[in-house]
Amino acid sequence: MSLRSPIGRVLGLGAAKEGVSHWWSQRVTSVALLLLGLWFVASLLRMANFEYEAVIAWIAGPVNAVLLLLLIATLVYHSLLGVQVVVEDYVHHHGLKIGTMLLLTFAHWAVAALAIFAVLRIAFGAPGGAG
Amino acid sequence: MESSTTRKRPLSPFLTVYRWQYTMALSILHRVTGCALSVGLLLFAYWLVAAASGHDAYQTARDFFAHPVVRILLIGFSFAFFYHLLNGARHMTWDTGQGLERKAARVSGWIVFLGAIVCTALFWLLIMRNAGGAA
């Protein structure tokens, strides 16, 4: 016999009110990062050198730029999901927990914005970027 | 006044009550490498921002990444990357209900740990060879 209400069972959200969305997002980003991560490592290994011109030319390639953007977004999202679990496990003071997560969220979005902007700037060949 | 929620109740057993096993170390290492890689994101972003900022800024970044201390850090980050990736695959195998038996979990633990070391070594060997030692 289940004590859960029919509506609760249908929604499947449980006590956390989010259901398995956090857990599932972590898995989806893991699979994506498995592929994107291996692509990035293979790309680094295929790069003849890390001179400025070579790196700019590589980033500016349309496929490379888009895959880099996907890599950045997935990495940052996966990282944020991960550190959230760590903070929830080890930071017990409620206020401190919220404050820490707030800071980490801001930091992650800032890193994502910077990295994405950098790739776009190179890909669109802004002066100073590809110049 | 002590309510039932504030009274000191026994908690579920924590690490200190268990006999140490290397699978525990491997489990913690997944979390440690994950946190390390979150910090490593900063270096990844710095590399991209430096490249987008022009030749001089990129050269500064290259000098920074070539510093011996940073090089050692990068080797550490690359190990963290390979370990977290391989162990993540191990975790997702567990999610399907496979490989959870003690023997299988121990064997896969060794494979992941040694695999990460081999991948790290191979990665840097190839990088160094490609760049003629001046990556």
Short mmCIF file of C-alpha atoms in Angstrom, two decimals:
data_model
loop_
_atom_site.label_atom_id
_atom_site.label_comp_id
_atom_site.label_asym_id
_atom_site.label_seq_id
_atom_site.Cartn_x
_atom_site.Cartn_y
_atom_site.Cartn_z
CA MET A 1 0.00 0.00 0.00
CA SER A 2 1.33 3.41 -0.90
CA LEU A 3 0.69 6.40 1.29
CA ARG A 4 1.40 8.77 -1.58
CA SER A 5 -1.48 10.68 -3.05
CA PRO A 6 -2.49 9.85 -6.63
CA ILE A 7 -1.52 13.33 -7.80
CA GLY A 8 1.87 12.98 -6.06
CA ARG A 9 2.49 9.68 -7.81
CA VAL A 10 1.54 11.08 -11.18
CA LEU A 11 3.80 14.11 -10.82
CA GLY A 12 6.64 11.92 -9.55
CA LEU A 13 8.39 14.85 -7.90
CA GLY A 14 8.96 13.39 -4.43
CA ALA A 15 9.96 15.28 -1.30
CA ALA A 16 12.59 17.36 -3.11
CA LYS A 17 9.86 18.80 -5.39
CA GLU A 18 12.15 18.34 -8.39
CA GLY A 19 11.82 14.64 -8.97
CA VAL A 20 14.88 13.16 -10.65
CA SER A 21 15.64 16.19 -12.85
CA HIS A 22 18.94 17.02 -11.10
CA TRP A 23 20.14 13.41 -11.23
CA TRP A 24 19.02 13.02 -14.84
CA SER A 25 20.61 16.29 -16.00
CA GLN A 26 23.87 15.13 -14.46
CA ARG A 27 23.70 11.92 -16.53
CA VAL A 28 22.73 13.66 -19.75
CA THR A 29 25.60 16.14 -19.42
CA SER A 30 27.93 13.24 -18.53
CA VAL A 31 27.18 11.45 -21.78
CA ALA A 32 27.57 14.69 -23.72
CA LEU A 33 30.88 15.43 -21.99
CA LEU A 34 32.14 11.94 -22.72
CA LEU A 35 31.80 12.73 -26.43
CA LEU A 36 32.77 16.42 -26.34
CA GLY A 37 35.63 15.74 -23.93
CA LEU A 38 37.13 13.07 -26.15
CA TRP A 39 36.74 15.36 -29.17
CA PHE A 40 38.58 18.13 -27.31
CA VAL A 41 41.43 15.86 -26.24
CA ALA A 42 41.73 14.48 -29.78
CA SER A 43 41.77 18.05 -31.12
CA LEU A 44 44.55 19.09 -28.74
CA LEU A 45 46.57 16.06 -29.83
CA ARG A 46 46.00 16.80 -33.50
CA MET A 47 47.07 20.40 -33.15
CA ALA A 48 50.55 20.78 -34.59
CA ASN A 49 51.50 23.42 -32.06
CA PHE A 50 49.98 25.94 -29.68
CA GLU A 51 51.20 29.06 -31.48
CA TYR A 52 48.76 31.96 -31.60
CA GLU A 53 47.96 31.63 -35.31
CA ALA A 54 47.39 27.88 -35.11
CA VAL A 55 45.07 28.13 -32.09
CA ILE A 56 43.07 31.02 -33.57
CA ALA A 57 42.67 29.19 -36.87
CA TRP A 58 41.49 26.08 -35.04
CA ILE A 59 38.95 27.91 -32.83
CA ALA A 60 37.65 29.93 -35.79
CA GLY A 61 36.63 26.84 -37.76
CA PRO A 62 32.80 26.70 -37.74
CA VAL A 63 32.54 23.10 -36.52
CA ASN A 64 35.26 23.62 -33.91
CA ALA A 65 33.69 26.86 -32.67
CA VAL A 66 30.24 25.30 -32.29
CA LEU A 67 31.59 22.18 -30.58
CA LEU A 68 33.63 24.43 -28.26
CA LEU A 69 30.48 26.39 -27.36
CA LEU A 70 28.65 23.15 -26.62
CA LEU A 71 31.62 21.94 -24.59
CA ILE A 72 31.72 25.15 -22.53
CA ALA A 73 27.96 25.16 -21.85
CA THR A 74 27.88 21.47 -20.93
CA LEU A 75 31.01 21.69 -18.78
CA VAL A 76 29.71 24.65 -16.82
CA TYR A 77 26.28 23.13 -16.31
CA HIS A 78 27.73 19.76 -15.26
CA SER A 79 30.18 21.49 -12.92
CA LEU A 80 27.42 23.53 -11.30
CA LEU A 81 25.28 20.42 -10.74
CA GLY A 82 28.30 18.69 -9.24
CA VAL A 83 29.44 21.40 -6.84
CA GLN A 84 25.82 21.84 -5.74
CA VAL A 85 25.77 18.25 -4.46
CA VAL A 86 29.10 18.77 -2.71
CA VAL A 87 27.91 21.98 -1.04
CA GLU A 88 24.65 20.36 0.05
CA ASP A 89 26.62 17.46 1.55
CA TYR A 90 29.21 19.43 3.49
CA VAL A 91 27.79 22.89 4.23
CA HIS A 92 25.18 22.39 6.92
CA HIS A 93 24.45 25.97 7.96
CA HIS A 94 21.44 27.01 5.92
CA GLY A 95 22.47 30.61 5.29
CA LEU A 96 26.03 29.68 4.49
CA LYS A 97 24.80 26.99 2.12
CA ILE A 98 22.62 29.44 0.18
CA GLY A 99 25.41 32.02 0.13
CA THR A 100 27.96 29.52 -1.14
CA MET A 101 25.65 28.28 -3.87
CA LEU A 102 24.85 31.84 -4.88
CA LEU A 103 28.57 32.63 -5.24
CA LEU A 104 29.28 29.41 -7.13
CA THR A 105 26.35 30.00 -9.46
CA PHE A 106 27.54 33.54 -10.25
CA ALA A 107 31.09 32.28 -10.79
CA HIS A 108 29.93 29.53 -13.15
CA TRP A 109 27.79 31.86 -15.23
CA ALA A 110 30.61 34.40 -15.39
CA VAL A 111 33.08 31.77 -16.61
CA ALA A 112 30.54 30.50 -19.15
CA ALA A 113 29.86 34.01 -20.48
CA LEU A 114 33.57 34.84 -20.74
CA ALA A 115 34.50 31.61 -22.49
CA ILE A 116 31.54 31.76 -24.88
CA PHE A 117 32.25 35.40 -25.73
CA ALA A 118 35.89 34.56 -26.35
CA VAL A 119 35.02 31.79 -28.81
CA LEU A 120 32.47 33.97 -30.62
CA ARG A 121 34.91 36.86 -30.86
CA ILE A 122 37.52 34.62 -32.47
CA ALA A 123 34.98 32.85 -34.69
CA PHE A 124 33.56 36.13 -36.01
CA GLY A 125 37.06 37.48 -36.50
CA ALA A 126 36.85 40.62 -34.40
CA PRO A 127 39.84 42.94 -34.76
CA GLY A 128 42.42 42.09 -32.18
CA GLY A 129 40.93 38.62 -31.99
CA ALA A 130 42.01 37.14 -35.25
CA GLY A 131 44.11 40.13 -36.28
CA MET B 1 13.61 22.45 25.67
CA GLU B 2 14.57 19.64 23.35
CA SER B 3 12.24 18.63 20.60
CA SER B 4 12.65 15.35 18.78
CA THR B 5 14.35 17.15 15.91
CA THR B 6 16.97 19.03 17.94
CA ARG B 7 17.95 16.18 20.28
CA LYS B 8 21.26 14.52 19.49
CA ARG B 9 20.17 11.36 17.75
CA PRO B 10 22.62 8.80 16.37
CA LEU B 11 23.35 9.52 12.72
CA SER B 12 23.83 6.97 9.98
CA PRO B 13 27.33 5.46 10.09
CA PHE B 14 29.96 7.74 8.57
CA LEU B 15 33.37 6.92 7.06
CA THR B 16 35.09 6.49 10.43
CA VAL B 17 33.21 3.31 11.33
CA TYR B 18 34.20 1.39 8.19
CA ARG B 19 37.38 -0.53 7.51
CA TRP B 20 39.39 1.34 4.91
CA GLN B 21 39.16 -0.05 1.38
CA TYR B 22 40.67 1.31 -1.81
CA THR B 23 37.25 1.45 -3.46
CA MET B 24 36.37 4.11 -0.88
CA ALA B 25 39.42 6.13 -1.93
CA LEU B 26 38.40 5.76 -5.58
CA SER B 27 34.89 6.94 -4.74
CA ILE B 28 36.15 10.03 -2.92
CA LEU B 29 38.62 10.65 -5.74
CA HIS B 30 35.70 11.02 -8.15
CA ARG B 31 34.40 13.90 -6.08
CA VAL B 32 37.86 15.40 -5.53
CA THR B 33 38.69 15.29 -9.24
CA GLY B 34 35.26 16.77 -10.01
CA CYS B 35 35.93 19.72 -7.72
CA ALA B 36 39.43 20.12 -9.13
CA LEU B 37 38.03 20.20 -12.67
CA SER B 38 35.56 22.90 -11.63
CA VAL B 39 38.58 25.00 -10.65
CA GLY B 40 40.31 23.94 -13.86
CA LEU B 41 37.45 25.52 -15.80
CA LEU B 42 39.01 28.85 -14.84
CA LEU B 43 42.22 27.95 -16.68
CA PHE B 44 40.27 26.71 -19.71
CA ALA B 45 38.35 30.00 -19.82
CA TYR B 46 41.58 31.97 -19.34
CA TRP B 47 43.15 30.19 -22.33
CA LEU B 48 40.17 31.08 -24.56
CA VAL B 49 39.90 34.68 -23.31
CA ALA B 50 43.63 35.18 -23.81
CA ALA B 51 43.35 33.89 -27.38
CA ALA B 52 40.43 36.25 -28.02
CA SER B 53 42.36 39.19 -26.57
CA GLY B 54 45.07 39.19 -29.19
CA HIS B 55 48.63 38.10 -29.77
CA ASP B 56 50.26 39.69 -26.73
CA ALA B 57 47.69 38.47 -24.23
CA TYR B 58 47.95 34.98 -25.70
CA GLN B 59 51.73 35.05 -25.39
CA THR B 60 51.37 36.00 -21.71
CA ALA B 61 49.05 33.03 -21.26
CA ARG B 62 51.53 30.72 -23.02
CA ASP B 63 54.30 31.86 -20.70
CA PHE B 64 51.97 31.28 -17.76
CA PHE B 65 51.06 27.76 -18.92
CA ALA B 66 54.73 26.98 -19.58
CA HIS B 67 55.74 27.76 -15.99
CA PRO B 68 56.88 24.53 -14.29
CA VAL B 69 54.43 24.90 -11.39
CA VAL B 70 51.53 25.48 -13.78
CA ARG B 71 52.74 22.58 -15.93
CA ILE B 72 52.54 20.27 -12.92
CA LEU B 73 49.06 21.63 -12.21
CA LEU B 74 48.05 20.95 -15.82
CA ILE B 75 49.29 17.37 -15.55
CA GLY B 76 47.19 17.07 -12.40
CA PHE B 77 44.14 18.52 -14.17
CA SER B 78 44.60 16.15 -17.09
CA PHE B 79 44.74 13.19 -14.70
CA ALA B 80 41.61 14.51 -12.99
CA PHE B 81 39.93 14.80 -16.39
CA PHE B 82 40.74 11.23 -17.46
CA TYR B 83 39.93 9.78 -14.05
CA HIS B 84 36.60 11.62 -13.78
CA LEU B 85 35.69 10.65 -17.35
CA LEU B 86 36.53 6.95 -16.93
CA ASN B 87 35.02 6.72 -13.45
CA GLY B 88 31.94 8.57 -14.72
CA ALA B 89 31.53 5.85 -17.34
CA ARG B 90 31.90 3.33 -14.48
CA HIS B 91 29.17 5.12 -12.56
CA MET B 92 26.84 5.09 -15.54
CA THR B 93 27.44 1.36 -15.96
CA TRP B 94 26.30 0.99 -12.35
CA ASP B 95 23.22 3.08 -13.16
CA THR B 96 22.13 0.34 -15.54
CA GLY B 97 22.43 -2.19 -12.71
CA GLN B 98 25.57 -3.84 -14.12
CA GLY B 99 28.91 -4.41 -12.40
CA LEU B 100 27.73 -3.75 -8.87
CA GLU B 101 29.02 -7.02 -7.42
CA ARG B 102 32.01 -6.62 -5.13
CA LYS B 103 34.49 -8.36 -7.40
CA ALA B 104 33.34 -6.52 -10.54
CA ALA B 105 33.38 -3.16 -8.75
CA ARG B 106 36.94 -3.76 -7.53
CA VAL B 107 38.20 -4.83 -10.93
CA SER B 108 36.58 -1.86 -12.67
CA GLY B 109 38.07 0.40 -9.99
CA TRP B 110 41.58 -0.76 -10.86
CA ILE B 111 40.90 -0.46 -14.58
CA VAL B 112 39.71 3.12 -14.15
CA PHE B 113 42.60 4.18 -11.92
CA LEU B 114 45.35 2.61 -14.03
CA GLY B 115 43.56 3.69 -17.21
CA ALA B 116 43.60 7.30 -16.06
CA ILE B 117 47.34 7.13 -15.36
CA VAL B 118 48.04 5.56 -18.77
CA CYS B 119 45.84 8.15 -20.57
CA THR B 120 47.57 11.02 -18.75
CA ALA B 121 51.02 9.70 -19.63
CA LEU B 122 50.09 9.07 -23.26
CA PHE B 123 48.44 12.49 -23.58
CA TRP B 124 51.54 14.36 -22.42
CA LEU B 125 53.91 12.18 -24.43
CA LEU B 126 51.94 12.98 -27.59
CA ILE B 127 51.63 16.68 -26.75
CA MET B 128 55.36 16.94 -26.13
CA ARG B 129 56.19 15.01 -29.30
CA ASN B 130 53.87 17.18 -31.42
CA ALA B 131 55.30 20.40 -30.10
CA GLY B 132 58.90 19.23 -30.12
CA GLY B 133 59.05 19.75 -26.37
CA ALA B 134 57.85 23.36 -26.56
CA ALA B 135 54.09 23.00 -26.14
#
